[in-house]
XYZ file of C-alpha atoms in Angstrom:
633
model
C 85.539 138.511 69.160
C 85.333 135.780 66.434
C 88.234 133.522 67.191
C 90.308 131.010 64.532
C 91.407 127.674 65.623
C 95.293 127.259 64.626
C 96.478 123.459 64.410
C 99.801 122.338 66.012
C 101.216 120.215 63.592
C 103.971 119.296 65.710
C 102.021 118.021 68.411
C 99.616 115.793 66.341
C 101.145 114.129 63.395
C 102.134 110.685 63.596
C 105.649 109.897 64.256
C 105.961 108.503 60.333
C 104.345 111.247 58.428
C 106.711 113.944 60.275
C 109.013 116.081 58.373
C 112.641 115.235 58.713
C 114.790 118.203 60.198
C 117.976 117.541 61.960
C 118.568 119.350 65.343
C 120.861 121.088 66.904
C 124.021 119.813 67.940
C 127.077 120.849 69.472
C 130.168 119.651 67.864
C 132.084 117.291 69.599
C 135.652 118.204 70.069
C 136.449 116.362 73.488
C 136.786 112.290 73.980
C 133.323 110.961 75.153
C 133.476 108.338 77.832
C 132.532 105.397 76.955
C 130.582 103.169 79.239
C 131.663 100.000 80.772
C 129.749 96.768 78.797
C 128.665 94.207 81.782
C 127.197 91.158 81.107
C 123.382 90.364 82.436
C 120.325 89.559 81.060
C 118.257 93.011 81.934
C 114.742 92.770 81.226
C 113.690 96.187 83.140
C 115.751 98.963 84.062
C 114.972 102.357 85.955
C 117.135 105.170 86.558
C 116.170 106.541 89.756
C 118.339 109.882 90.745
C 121.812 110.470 91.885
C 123.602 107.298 90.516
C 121.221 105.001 92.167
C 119.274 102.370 89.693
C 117.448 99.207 89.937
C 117.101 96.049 87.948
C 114.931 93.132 87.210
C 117.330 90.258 85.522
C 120.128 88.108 85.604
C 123.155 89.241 87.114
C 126.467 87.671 86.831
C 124.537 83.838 85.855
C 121.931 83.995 88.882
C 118.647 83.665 88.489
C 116.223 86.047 87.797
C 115.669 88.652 90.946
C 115.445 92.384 91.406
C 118.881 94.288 92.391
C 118.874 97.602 94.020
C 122.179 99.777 92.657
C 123.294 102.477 94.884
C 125.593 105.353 94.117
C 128.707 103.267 94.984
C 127.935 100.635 92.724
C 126.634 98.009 95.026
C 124.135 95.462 94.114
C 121.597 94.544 97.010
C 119.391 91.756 95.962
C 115.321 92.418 97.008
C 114.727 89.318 98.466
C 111.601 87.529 97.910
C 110.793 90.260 95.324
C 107.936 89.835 93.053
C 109.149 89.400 89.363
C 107.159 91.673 87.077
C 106.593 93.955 89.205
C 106.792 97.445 88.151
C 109.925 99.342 89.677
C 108.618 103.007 91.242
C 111.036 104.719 93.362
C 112.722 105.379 96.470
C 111.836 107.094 99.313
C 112.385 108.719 102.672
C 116.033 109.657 101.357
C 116.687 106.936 99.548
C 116.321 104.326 102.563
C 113.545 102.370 100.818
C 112.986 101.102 97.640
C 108.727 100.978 96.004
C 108.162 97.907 93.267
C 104.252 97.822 92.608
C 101.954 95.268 91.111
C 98.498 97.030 90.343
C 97.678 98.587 93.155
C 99.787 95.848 95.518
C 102.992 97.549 97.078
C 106.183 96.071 97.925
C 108.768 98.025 99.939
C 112.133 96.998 100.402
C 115.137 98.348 102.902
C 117.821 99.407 100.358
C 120.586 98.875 103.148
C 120.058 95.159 103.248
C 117.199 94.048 100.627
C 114.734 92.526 103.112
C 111.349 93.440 102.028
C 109.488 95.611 104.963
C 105.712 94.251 105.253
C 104.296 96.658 107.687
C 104.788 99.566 105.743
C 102.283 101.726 107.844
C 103.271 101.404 111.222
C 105.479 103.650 112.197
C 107.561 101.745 114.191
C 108.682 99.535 111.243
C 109.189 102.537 108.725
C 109.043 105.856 109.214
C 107.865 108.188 106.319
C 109.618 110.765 106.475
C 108.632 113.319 103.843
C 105.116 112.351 104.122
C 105.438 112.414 108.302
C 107.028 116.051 107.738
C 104.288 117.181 105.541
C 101.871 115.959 107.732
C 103.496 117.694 111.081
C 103.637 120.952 109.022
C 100.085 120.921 108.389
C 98.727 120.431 111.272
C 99.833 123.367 112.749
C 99.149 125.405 109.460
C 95.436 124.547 108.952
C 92.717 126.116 109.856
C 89.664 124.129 108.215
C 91.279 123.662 104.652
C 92.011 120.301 104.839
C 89.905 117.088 106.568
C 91.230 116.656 110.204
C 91.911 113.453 109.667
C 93.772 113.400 107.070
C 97.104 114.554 108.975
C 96.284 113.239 112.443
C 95.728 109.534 111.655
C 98.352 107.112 110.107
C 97.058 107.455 106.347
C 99.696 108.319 103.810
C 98.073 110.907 101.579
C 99.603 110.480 98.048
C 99.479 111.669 94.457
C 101.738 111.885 91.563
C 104.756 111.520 93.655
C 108.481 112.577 93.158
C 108.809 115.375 90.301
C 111.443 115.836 88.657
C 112.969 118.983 90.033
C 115.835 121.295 90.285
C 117.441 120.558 93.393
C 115.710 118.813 96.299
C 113.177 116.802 94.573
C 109.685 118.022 94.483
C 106.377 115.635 95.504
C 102.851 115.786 95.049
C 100.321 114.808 97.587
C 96.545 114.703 97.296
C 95.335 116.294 100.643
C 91.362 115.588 100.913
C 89.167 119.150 101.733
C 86.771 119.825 104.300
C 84.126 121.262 102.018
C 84.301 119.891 98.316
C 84.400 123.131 95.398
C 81.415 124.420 93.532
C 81.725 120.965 90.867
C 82.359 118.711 93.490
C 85.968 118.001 94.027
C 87.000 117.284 97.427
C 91.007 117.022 97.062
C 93.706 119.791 97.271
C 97.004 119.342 95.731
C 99.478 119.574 98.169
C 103.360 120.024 96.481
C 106.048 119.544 98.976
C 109.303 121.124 98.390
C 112.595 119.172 99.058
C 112.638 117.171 102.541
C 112.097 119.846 105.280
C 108.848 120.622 105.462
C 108.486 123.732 103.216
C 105.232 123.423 100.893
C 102.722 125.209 98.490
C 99.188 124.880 98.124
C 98.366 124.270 93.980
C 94.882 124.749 93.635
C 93.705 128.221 95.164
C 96.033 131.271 92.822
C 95.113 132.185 89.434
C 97.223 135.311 89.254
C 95.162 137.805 87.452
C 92.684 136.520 85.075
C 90.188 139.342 83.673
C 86.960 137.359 82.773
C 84.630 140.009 80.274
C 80.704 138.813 79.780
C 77.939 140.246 78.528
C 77.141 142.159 81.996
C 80.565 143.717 82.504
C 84.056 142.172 83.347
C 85.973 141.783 86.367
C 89.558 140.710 87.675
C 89.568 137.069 89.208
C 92.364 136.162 91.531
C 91.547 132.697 93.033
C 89.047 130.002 92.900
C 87.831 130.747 96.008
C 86.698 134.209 96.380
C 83.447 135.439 94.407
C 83.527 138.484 92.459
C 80.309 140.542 91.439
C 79.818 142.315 88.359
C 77.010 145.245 88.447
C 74.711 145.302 85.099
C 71.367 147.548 84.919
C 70.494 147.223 88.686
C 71.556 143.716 88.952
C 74.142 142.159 90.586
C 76.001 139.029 89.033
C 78.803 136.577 90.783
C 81.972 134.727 89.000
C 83.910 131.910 90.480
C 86.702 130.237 88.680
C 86.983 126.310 88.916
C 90.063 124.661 88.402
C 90.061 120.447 88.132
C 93.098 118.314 89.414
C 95.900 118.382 87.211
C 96.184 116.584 83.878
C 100.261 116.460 85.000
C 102.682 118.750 87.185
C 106.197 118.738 86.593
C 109.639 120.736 87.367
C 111.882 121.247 84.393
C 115.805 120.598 85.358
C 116.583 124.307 85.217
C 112.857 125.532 85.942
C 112.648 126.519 89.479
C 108.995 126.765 88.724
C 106.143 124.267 89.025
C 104.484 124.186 85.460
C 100.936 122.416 85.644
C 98.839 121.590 82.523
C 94.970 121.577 83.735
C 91.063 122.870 83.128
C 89.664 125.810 83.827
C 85.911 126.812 83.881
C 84.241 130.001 84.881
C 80.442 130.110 86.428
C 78.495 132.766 86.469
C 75.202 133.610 88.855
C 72.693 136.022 89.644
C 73.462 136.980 92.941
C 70.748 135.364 95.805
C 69.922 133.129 93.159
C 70.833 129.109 94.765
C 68.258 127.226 92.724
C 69.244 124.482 90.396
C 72.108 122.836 89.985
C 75.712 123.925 90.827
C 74.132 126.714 93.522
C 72.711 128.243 90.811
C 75.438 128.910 88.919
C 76.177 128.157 85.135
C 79.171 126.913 83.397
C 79.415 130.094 80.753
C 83.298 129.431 80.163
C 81.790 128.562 76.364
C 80.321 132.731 76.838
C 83.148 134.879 78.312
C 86.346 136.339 77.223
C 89.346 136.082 79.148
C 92.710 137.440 79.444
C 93.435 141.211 80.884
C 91.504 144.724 80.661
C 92.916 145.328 77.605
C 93.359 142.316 75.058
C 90.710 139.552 76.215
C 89.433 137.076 73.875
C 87.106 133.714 73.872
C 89.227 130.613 74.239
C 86.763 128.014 74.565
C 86.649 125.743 71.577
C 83.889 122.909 70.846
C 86.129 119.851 71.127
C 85.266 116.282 72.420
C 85.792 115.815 76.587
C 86.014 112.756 78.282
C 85.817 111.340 81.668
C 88.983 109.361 83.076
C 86.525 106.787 84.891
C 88.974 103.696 85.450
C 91.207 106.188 87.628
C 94.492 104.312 85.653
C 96.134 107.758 85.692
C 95.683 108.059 81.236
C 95.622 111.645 80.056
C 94.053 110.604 76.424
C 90.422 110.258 78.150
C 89.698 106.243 78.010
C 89.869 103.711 80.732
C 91.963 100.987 80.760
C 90.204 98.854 78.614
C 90.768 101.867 76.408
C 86.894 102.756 75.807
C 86.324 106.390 76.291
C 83.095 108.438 77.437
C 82.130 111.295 75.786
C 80.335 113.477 78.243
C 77.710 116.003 76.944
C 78.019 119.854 78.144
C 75.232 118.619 80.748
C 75.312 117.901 84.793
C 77.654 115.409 84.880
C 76.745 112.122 86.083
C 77.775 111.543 89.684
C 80.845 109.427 90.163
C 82.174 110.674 86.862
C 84.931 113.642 86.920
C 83.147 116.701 86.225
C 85.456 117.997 83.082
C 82.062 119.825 81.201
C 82.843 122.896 79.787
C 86.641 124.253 80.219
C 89.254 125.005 78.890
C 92.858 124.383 79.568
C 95.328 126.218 80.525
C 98.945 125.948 81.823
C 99.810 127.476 85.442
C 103.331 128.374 86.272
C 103.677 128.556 90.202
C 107.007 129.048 91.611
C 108.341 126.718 94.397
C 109.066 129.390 96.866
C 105.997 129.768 99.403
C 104.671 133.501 100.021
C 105.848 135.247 102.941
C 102.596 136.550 103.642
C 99.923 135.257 102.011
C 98.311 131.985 103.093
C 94.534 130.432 102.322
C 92.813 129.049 105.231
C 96.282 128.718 107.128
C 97.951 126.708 104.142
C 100.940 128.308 102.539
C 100.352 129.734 99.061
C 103.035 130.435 95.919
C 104.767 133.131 95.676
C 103.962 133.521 92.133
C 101.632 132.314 90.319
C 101.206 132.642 86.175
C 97.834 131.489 83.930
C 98.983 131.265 80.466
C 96.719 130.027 77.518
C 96.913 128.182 74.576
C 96.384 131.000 72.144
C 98.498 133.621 70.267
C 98.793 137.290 70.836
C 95.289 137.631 69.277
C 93.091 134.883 71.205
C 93.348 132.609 68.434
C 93.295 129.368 70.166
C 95.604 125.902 68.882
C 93.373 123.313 68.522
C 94.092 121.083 72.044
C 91.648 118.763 70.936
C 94.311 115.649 70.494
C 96.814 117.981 72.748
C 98.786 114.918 74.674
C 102.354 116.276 75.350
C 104.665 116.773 78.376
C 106.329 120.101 79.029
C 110.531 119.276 79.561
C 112.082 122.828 79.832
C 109.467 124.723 78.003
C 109.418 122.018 75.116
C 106.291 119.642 74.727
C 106.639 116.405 73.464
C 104.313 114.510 71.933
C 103.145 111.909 73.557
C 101.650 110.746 70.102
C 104.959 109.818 69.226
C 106.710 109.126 73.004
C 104.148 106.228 73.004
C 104.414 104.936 69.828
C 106.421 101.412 70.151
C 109.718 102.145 68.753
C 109.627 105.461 67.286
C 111.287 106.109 64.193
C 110.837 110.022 65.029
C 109.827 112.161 67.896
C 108.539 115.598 67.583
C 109.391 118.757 70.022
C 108.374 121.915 69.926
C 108.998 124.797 72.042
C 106.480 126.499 74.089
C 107.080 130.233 74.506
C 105.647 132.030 77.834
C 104.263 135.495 76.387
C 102.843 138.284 78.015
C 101.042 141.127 76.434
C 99.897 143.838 78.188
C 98.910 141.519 80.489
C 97.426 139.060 78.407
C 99.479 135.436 79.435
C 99.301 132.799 76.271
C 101.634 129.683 75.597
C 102.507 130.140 71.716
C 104.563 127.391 70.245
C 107.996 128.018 68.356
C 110.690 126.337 66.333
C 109.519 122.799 65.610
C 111.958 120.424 65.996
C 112.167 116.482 64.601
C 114.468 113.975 65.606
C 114.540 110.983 63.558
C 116.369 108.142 62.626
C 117.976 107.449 66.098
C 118.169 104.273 67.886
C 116.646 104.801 71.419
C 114.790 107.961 72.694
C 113.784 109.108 76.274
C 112.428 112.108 77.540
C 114.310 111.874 80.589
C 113.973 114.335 83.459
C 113.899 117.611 81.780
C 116.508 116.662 79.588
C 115.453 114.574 76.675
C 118.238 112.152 75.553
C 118.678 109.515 72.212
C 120.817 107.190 71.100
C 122.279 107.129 67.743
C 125.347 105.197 66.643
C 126.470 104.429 70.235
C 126.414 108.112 71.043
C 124.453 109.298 73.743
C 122.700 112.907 73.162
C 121.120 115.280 75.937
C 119.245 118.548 75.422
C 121.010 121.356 76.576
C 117.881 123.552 77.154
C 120.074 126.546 77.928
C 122.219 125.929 74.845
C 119.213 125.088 72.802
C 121.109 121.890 71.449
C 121.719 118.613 71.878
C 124.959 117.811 73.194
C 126.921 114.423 73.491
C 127.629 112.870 76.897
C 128.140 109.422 76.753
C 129.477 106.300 73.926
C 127.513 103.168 74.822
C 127.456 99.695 72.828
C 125.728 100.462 69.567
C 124.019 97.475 70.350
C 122.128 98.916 72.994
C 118.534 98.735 72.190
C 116.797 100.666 75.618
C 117.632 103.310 77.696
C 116.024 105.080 80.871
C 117.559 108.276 82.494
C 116.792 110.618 84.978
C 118.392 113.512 86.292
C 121.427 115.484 83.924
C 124.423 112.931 83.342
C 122.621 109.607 84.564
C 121.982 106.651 82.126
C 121.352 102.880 82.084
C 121.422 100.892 78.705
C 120.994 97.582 78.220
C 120.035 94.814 75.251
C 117.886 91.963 76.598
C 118.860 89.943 73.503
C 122.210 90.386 73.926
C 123.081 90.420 77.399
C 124.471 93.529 77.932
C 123.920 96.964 79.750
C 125.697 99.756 80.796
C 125.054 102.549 82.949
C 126.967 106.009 84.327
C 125.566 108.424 87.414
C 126.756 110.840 89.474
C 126.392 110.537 93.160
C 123.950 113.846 94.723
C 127.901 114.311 96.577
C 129.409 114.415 93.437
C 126.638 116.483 91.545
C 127.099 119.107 94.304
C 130.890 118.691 94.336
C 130.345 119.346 90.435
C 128.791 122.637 90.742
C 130.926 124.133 93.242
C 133.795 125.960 92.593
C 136.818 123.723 91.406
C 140.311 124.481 92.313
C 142.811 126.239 89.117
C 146.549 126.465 88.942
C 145.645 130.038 88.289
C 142.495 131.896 89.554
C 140.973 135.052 87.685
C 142.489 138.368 87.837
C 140.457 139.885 91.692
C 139.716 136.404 92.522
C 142.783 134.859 93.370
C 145.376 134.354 96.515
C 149.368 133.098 97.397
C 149.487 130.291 99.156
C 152.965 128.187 100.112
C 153.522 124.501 99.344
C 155.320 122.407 102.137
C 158.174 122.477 99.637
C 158.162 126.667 100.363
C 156.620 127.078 96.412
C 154.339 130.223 96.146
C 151.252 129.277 93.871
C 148.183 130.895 92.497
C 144.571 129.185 93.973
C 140.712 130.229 93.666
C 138.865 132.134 96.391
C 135.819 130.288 97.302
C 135.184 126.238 97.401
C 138.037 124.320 96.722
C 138.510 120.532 97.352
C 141.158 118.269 97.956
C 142.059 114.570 96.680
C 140.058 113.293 99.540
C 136.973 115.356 98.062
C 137.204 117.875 101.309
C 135.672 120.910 100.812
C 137.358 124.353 102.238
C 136.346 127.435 101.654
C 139.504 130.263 100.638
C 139.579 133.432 101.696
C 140.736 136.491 99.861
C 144.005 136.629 102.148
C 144.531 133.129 100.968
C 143.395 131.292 104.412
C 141.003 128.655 104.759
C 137.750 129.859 106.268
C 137.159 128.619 110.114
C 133.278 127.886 111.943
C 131.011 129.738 110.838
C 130.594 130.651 106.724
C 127.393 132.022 105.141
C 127.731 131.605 101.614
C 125.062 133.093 99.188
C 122.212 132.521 102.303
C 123.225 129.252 103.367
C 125.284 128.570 106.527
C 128.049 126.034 106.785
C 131.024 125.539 109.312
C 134.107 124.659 108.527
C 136.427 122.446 111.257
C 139.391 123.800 112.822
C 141.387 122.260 109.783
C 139.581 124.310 107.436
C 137.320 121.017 106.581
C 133.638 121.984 105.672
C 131.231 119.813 108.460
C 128.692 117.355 107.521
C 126.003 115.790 110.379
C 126.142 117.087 113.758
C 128.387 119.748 115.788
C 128.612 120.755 119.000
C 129.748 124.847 118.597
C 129.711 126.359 122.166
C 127.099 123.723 124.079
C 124.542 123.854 121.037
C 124.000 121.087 119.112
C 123.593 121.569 114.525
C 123.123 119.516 112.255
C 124.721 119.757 108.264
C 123.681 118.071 105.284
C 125.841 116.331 103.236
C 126.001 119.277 101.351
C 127.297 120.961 104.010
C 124.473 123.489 104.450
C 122.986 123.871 107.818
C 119.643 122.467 108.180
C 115.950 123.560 110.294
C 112.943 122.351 111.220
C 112.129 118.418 111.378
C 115.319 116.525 110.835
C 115.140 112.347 110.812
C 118.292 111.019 111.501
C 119.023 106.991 111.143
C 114.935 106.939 111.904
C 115.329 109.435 115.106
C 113.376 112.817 114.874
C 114.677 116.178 116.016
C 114.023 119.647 115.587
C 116.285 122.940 114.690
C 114.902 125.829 115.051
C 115.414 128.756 112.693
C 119.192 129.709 113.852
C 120.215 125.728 113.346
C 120.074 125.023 116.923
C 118.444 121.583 118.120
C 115.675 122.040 121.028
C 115.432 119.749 123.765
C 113.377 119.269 126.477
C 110.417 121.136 125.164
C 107.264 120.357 122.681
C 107.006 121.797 118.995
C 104.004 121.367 117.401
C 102.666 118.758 119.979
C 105.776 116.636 119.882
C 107.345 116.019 122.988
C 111.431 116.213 122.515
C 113.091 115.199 125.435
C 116.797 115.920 126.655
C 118.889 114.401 124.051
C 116.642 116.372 121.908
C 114.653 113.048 120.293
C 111.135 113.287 119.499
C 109.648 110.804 122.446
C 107.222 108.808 121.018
């Protein structure tokens, strides 16, 4: 079919040459908080998650240092910290704290800001995600993965912490036994939450029909070949798909949405000679998309090669010189982009519960959508540099462009037709003359006239949260409702986050002088008062949770709410760490909800199998776990 190239405006004008158009927003009928001013000299600033920050500057008249701020509001100094150094993250539950330099790492205990210097013995810190990942796998695989790579000490790492609905989501690069057909040799790994559970990113396609001039067939995975019979002859497909140009989790996408290349090869089959085991890159030659509407969506646009490995998604090294790579066997030690074309793949966080690859635990969904409209004609991706925040890409055009006066979004609608997946942009939307913009964790947020704004994907508005100093020049956020401000100049910042306690406490149900009509019970005050409460979650001034039952009494042990398992003390208190309930030993989150598998408490490993209960005196997965139920080292 002959396909037209449609330009997104949106996504590749320059922040001054934009339109104006005034979004969405909610009117503002309630009193806005308004954030505390401190005085300090803040010359970075990260939000990290769950009102915990950090700081490079001068607090309170000291000198310069780096302060780690937890979600009580302590500062902990980082002691012999490295000034300039770039603040990442935390880790392993928020017991240490990452500040980088290049490719130099500094790790610091958050508990007591003394830097830890032998990060990789195990002994000294224990990395726990990573460690559970690793433990995982190696009683999953079955020749996927390199051996080594989860029975030695290395860390395997990639992207890191996503932003993600509940849990956090990370990305590790897991290195393969046998590279693919271009010669990639590294899987990504995404682990979900803290307990072990995990997909496998690069083997589902969904359903992909691929049409050529010999016949068409369905393609499922990258792995599998699939033959096409033409006149007597026999011809293979494989699909190839390259590392991710970015993964993320939208706040209220429980999906991973990855932004990446595809290619398809073609072969006669028998035929190895030549490059590539005889097979051709023919992703410029085929139509894809399903049985019945399939179209071509490859597009002659320049590709470059990443070869500086600084993480850039516009194609140039870190010098900033690009290489423009010819549709020709690619050079070795350069990343083989050739001929592809790229696509977006929506995989959901929830592992199968029966299909795996090689051992390794696959999606349970998996969506290929491309960058075309209902009738294959493609948007021109040529200058395509934009993250996806709750189904809106921003462009990174603008988001990098030192202090924007404007910042373009556009909303990216998932489509299917018969079938037929594509990504087809919507509404545009500009947002100009603010003061401060960040695109925040799913939730982009600006500044304007001290008032703080955040996208309220599900409202499809921006809302107001937060007044800050209108003399507040920078801002980082993170997760919904977290913010730090601050004005070098000036001396000022501010900042506002709910504890992960509180966010939970937020979301569960509140207590109400009177509860809905069918959802509501008589209880008596000490003072012999009949009033009206909620069924459900209900918390006290002490920020104890109960659960109410319909006859108006507080639930007692053992509660399954909605899937999850908590127990609730003989006072009607819901439990947190562990309990001993009839000689068997659980543990409970500080949510409450009743945790399995690998469990690190205060750096001392246990196990729970599937009914909560710890094991002791036996081995799981080669660990030894002796009677107290510790992993013996």
């Amino acid at each position: 079919m002959i396909k037209r190239v449609k330009s997104i405006s949106s996504l590749l004008v320059a922040a001054t040459s934009v339109i104006s158009m005034v979004p969405a927003m909610a009117s503002d009928t309630t009193k806005l908080q308004r954030l505390e001013i401190k005085e300090g000299t803040i010359y970075q600033a990260k939000s990290l998650a769950w009102g915990h920050f950090c700081v490079e500057g001068e607090i309170n008249g000291t000198e310069d240092a780096f302060y780690y701020i937890d979600d009580k509001g302590n500062y902990i100094k980082l002691e012999d910290a490295s000034l300039g150094d770039t603040i990442d993250g935390l880790y392993e539950n928020d017991k240490y704290l990452l500040l980088l330099d290049g490719d130099d790492e500094e790790w610091f205990d958050t508990a007591t800001g003394k830097k830890v210097d032998d990060r990789d013995d195990p002994a000294e810190i224990d990395r726990t995600l990573s460690t559970t990942i690793k433990r995982v796998i190696r009683k999953d695989d079955n020749g996927l993965f390199e051996k080594s790579s989860y029975t030695d000490n290395t860390i395997q790492k990639g992207a890191g912490a996503l932003p993600a609905k509940s849990g956090g989501t990370n990305e590790f690069n897991y290195p393969l036994k046998e590279s693919n057909l271009i010669g990639i040799r590294e899987g990504k790994l995404y682990a979900i939450g803290s307990d072990g559970k995990y997909i496998y990113g690069d083997y589902d396609l969904g359903s992909i029909y691929v049409s050529t001039t010999h016949g068409g067939v369905y393609v499922k995975n990258t792995e599998d070949t699939y033959e096409i019979k033409d006149k007597g002859e026999t011809y293979e497909v494989k699909a190839v798909l390259e590392s991710p140009l970015f993964s993320i989790t939208g706040a209220e996408n429980p999906s991973i949405d990855i932004y990446r290349n595809l290619s398809i090869w073609l072969r006669k089959k028998g035929d190895t000679s030549g490059d590539y085991d005889g097979y051709e890159n023919v992703t410029d030659q085929v139509e894809l998309g399903s049985k019945a509407h399939h179209y071509n969506m490859w597009t002659d646009h320049p590709i470059y090669a990443d070869d500086s490995d600084d993480g850039s998604l516009d194609g140039t090294n870190s010098s900033g010189a690009g290489r423009y790579l010819e549709n020709q066997k690619i050079s070795a030690g350069v990343k083989p982009y050739g001929k592809y074309i790229r696509v977006f793949q929506r995989i959901s966080q929830e592992p199968s519960a029966t299909e795996t690859y090689k051992g390794i635990k696959l999606p349970k969904t998996v969506d290929t959508y491309f960058l075309a409209d209902e009738d294959g004609n493609l948007y021109n991706n040529s200058n395509m540099r934009f993250l996806i925040r709750n189904n809106w890409a921003i462009s990174i055009m603008d988001y990098l462009t030192s202090n924007p006066t404007s910042i373009t979004m556009q909303k990216m609608e998932y489509k299917s037709d018969n079938g037929y997946k594509h990504v087809e942009p919507g509404e545009l939307r500009t947002i100009d003359n603010f003061d401060v913009f960040t695109p925040g964790w799913g939730r982009p947020r600006f500044v304007k006239d001290g008032d703080v704004y955040e996208f309220n994907p599900k409202e499809d508005e921006y809302t107001k949260i937060f007044k800050i100093s209108s003399k507040m020049n920078k801002i980082d956020t993170s997760v919904a409702g977290q913010i730090i401000a601050w004005n070098e100049d000036e001396g000022i910042y501010s900042f506002s986050g709910l504890s992960l306690n509180d966010y939970i406490a937020s979301k569960m149900k509140k207590p109400t002088a009177t509860a809905a009509a069918g959802a509501s019970a008589t209880s008596t005050t000490a003072a012999g008062a009949s009033v009206q409460v909620s069924t459900g979650w209900v918390s006290d001034q002490n920020k104890s949770w109960s659960y109410i039952l319909k006859d108006g009494t507080k639930a007692k042990g053992w509660l399954n709410d909605s899937g999850t398992w908590y127990y609730l003390k003989d006072d009607g208190a819901m439990a947190k760490g562990w309990i001993n309930d009839k000689g068997i030993w659980y543990y409970l989150s500080e949510s409450g909800a009743m945790k399995t598998g690998w469990i690190n408490d205060n750096g001392t490993w246990y196990y729970c199998n599937e009914s909560g209960a710890m094991l002791a005196n036996t081995t799981v997965d080669g660990y030894v776990l002796g009677a107290n139920g510790a992993w013996v080292k």
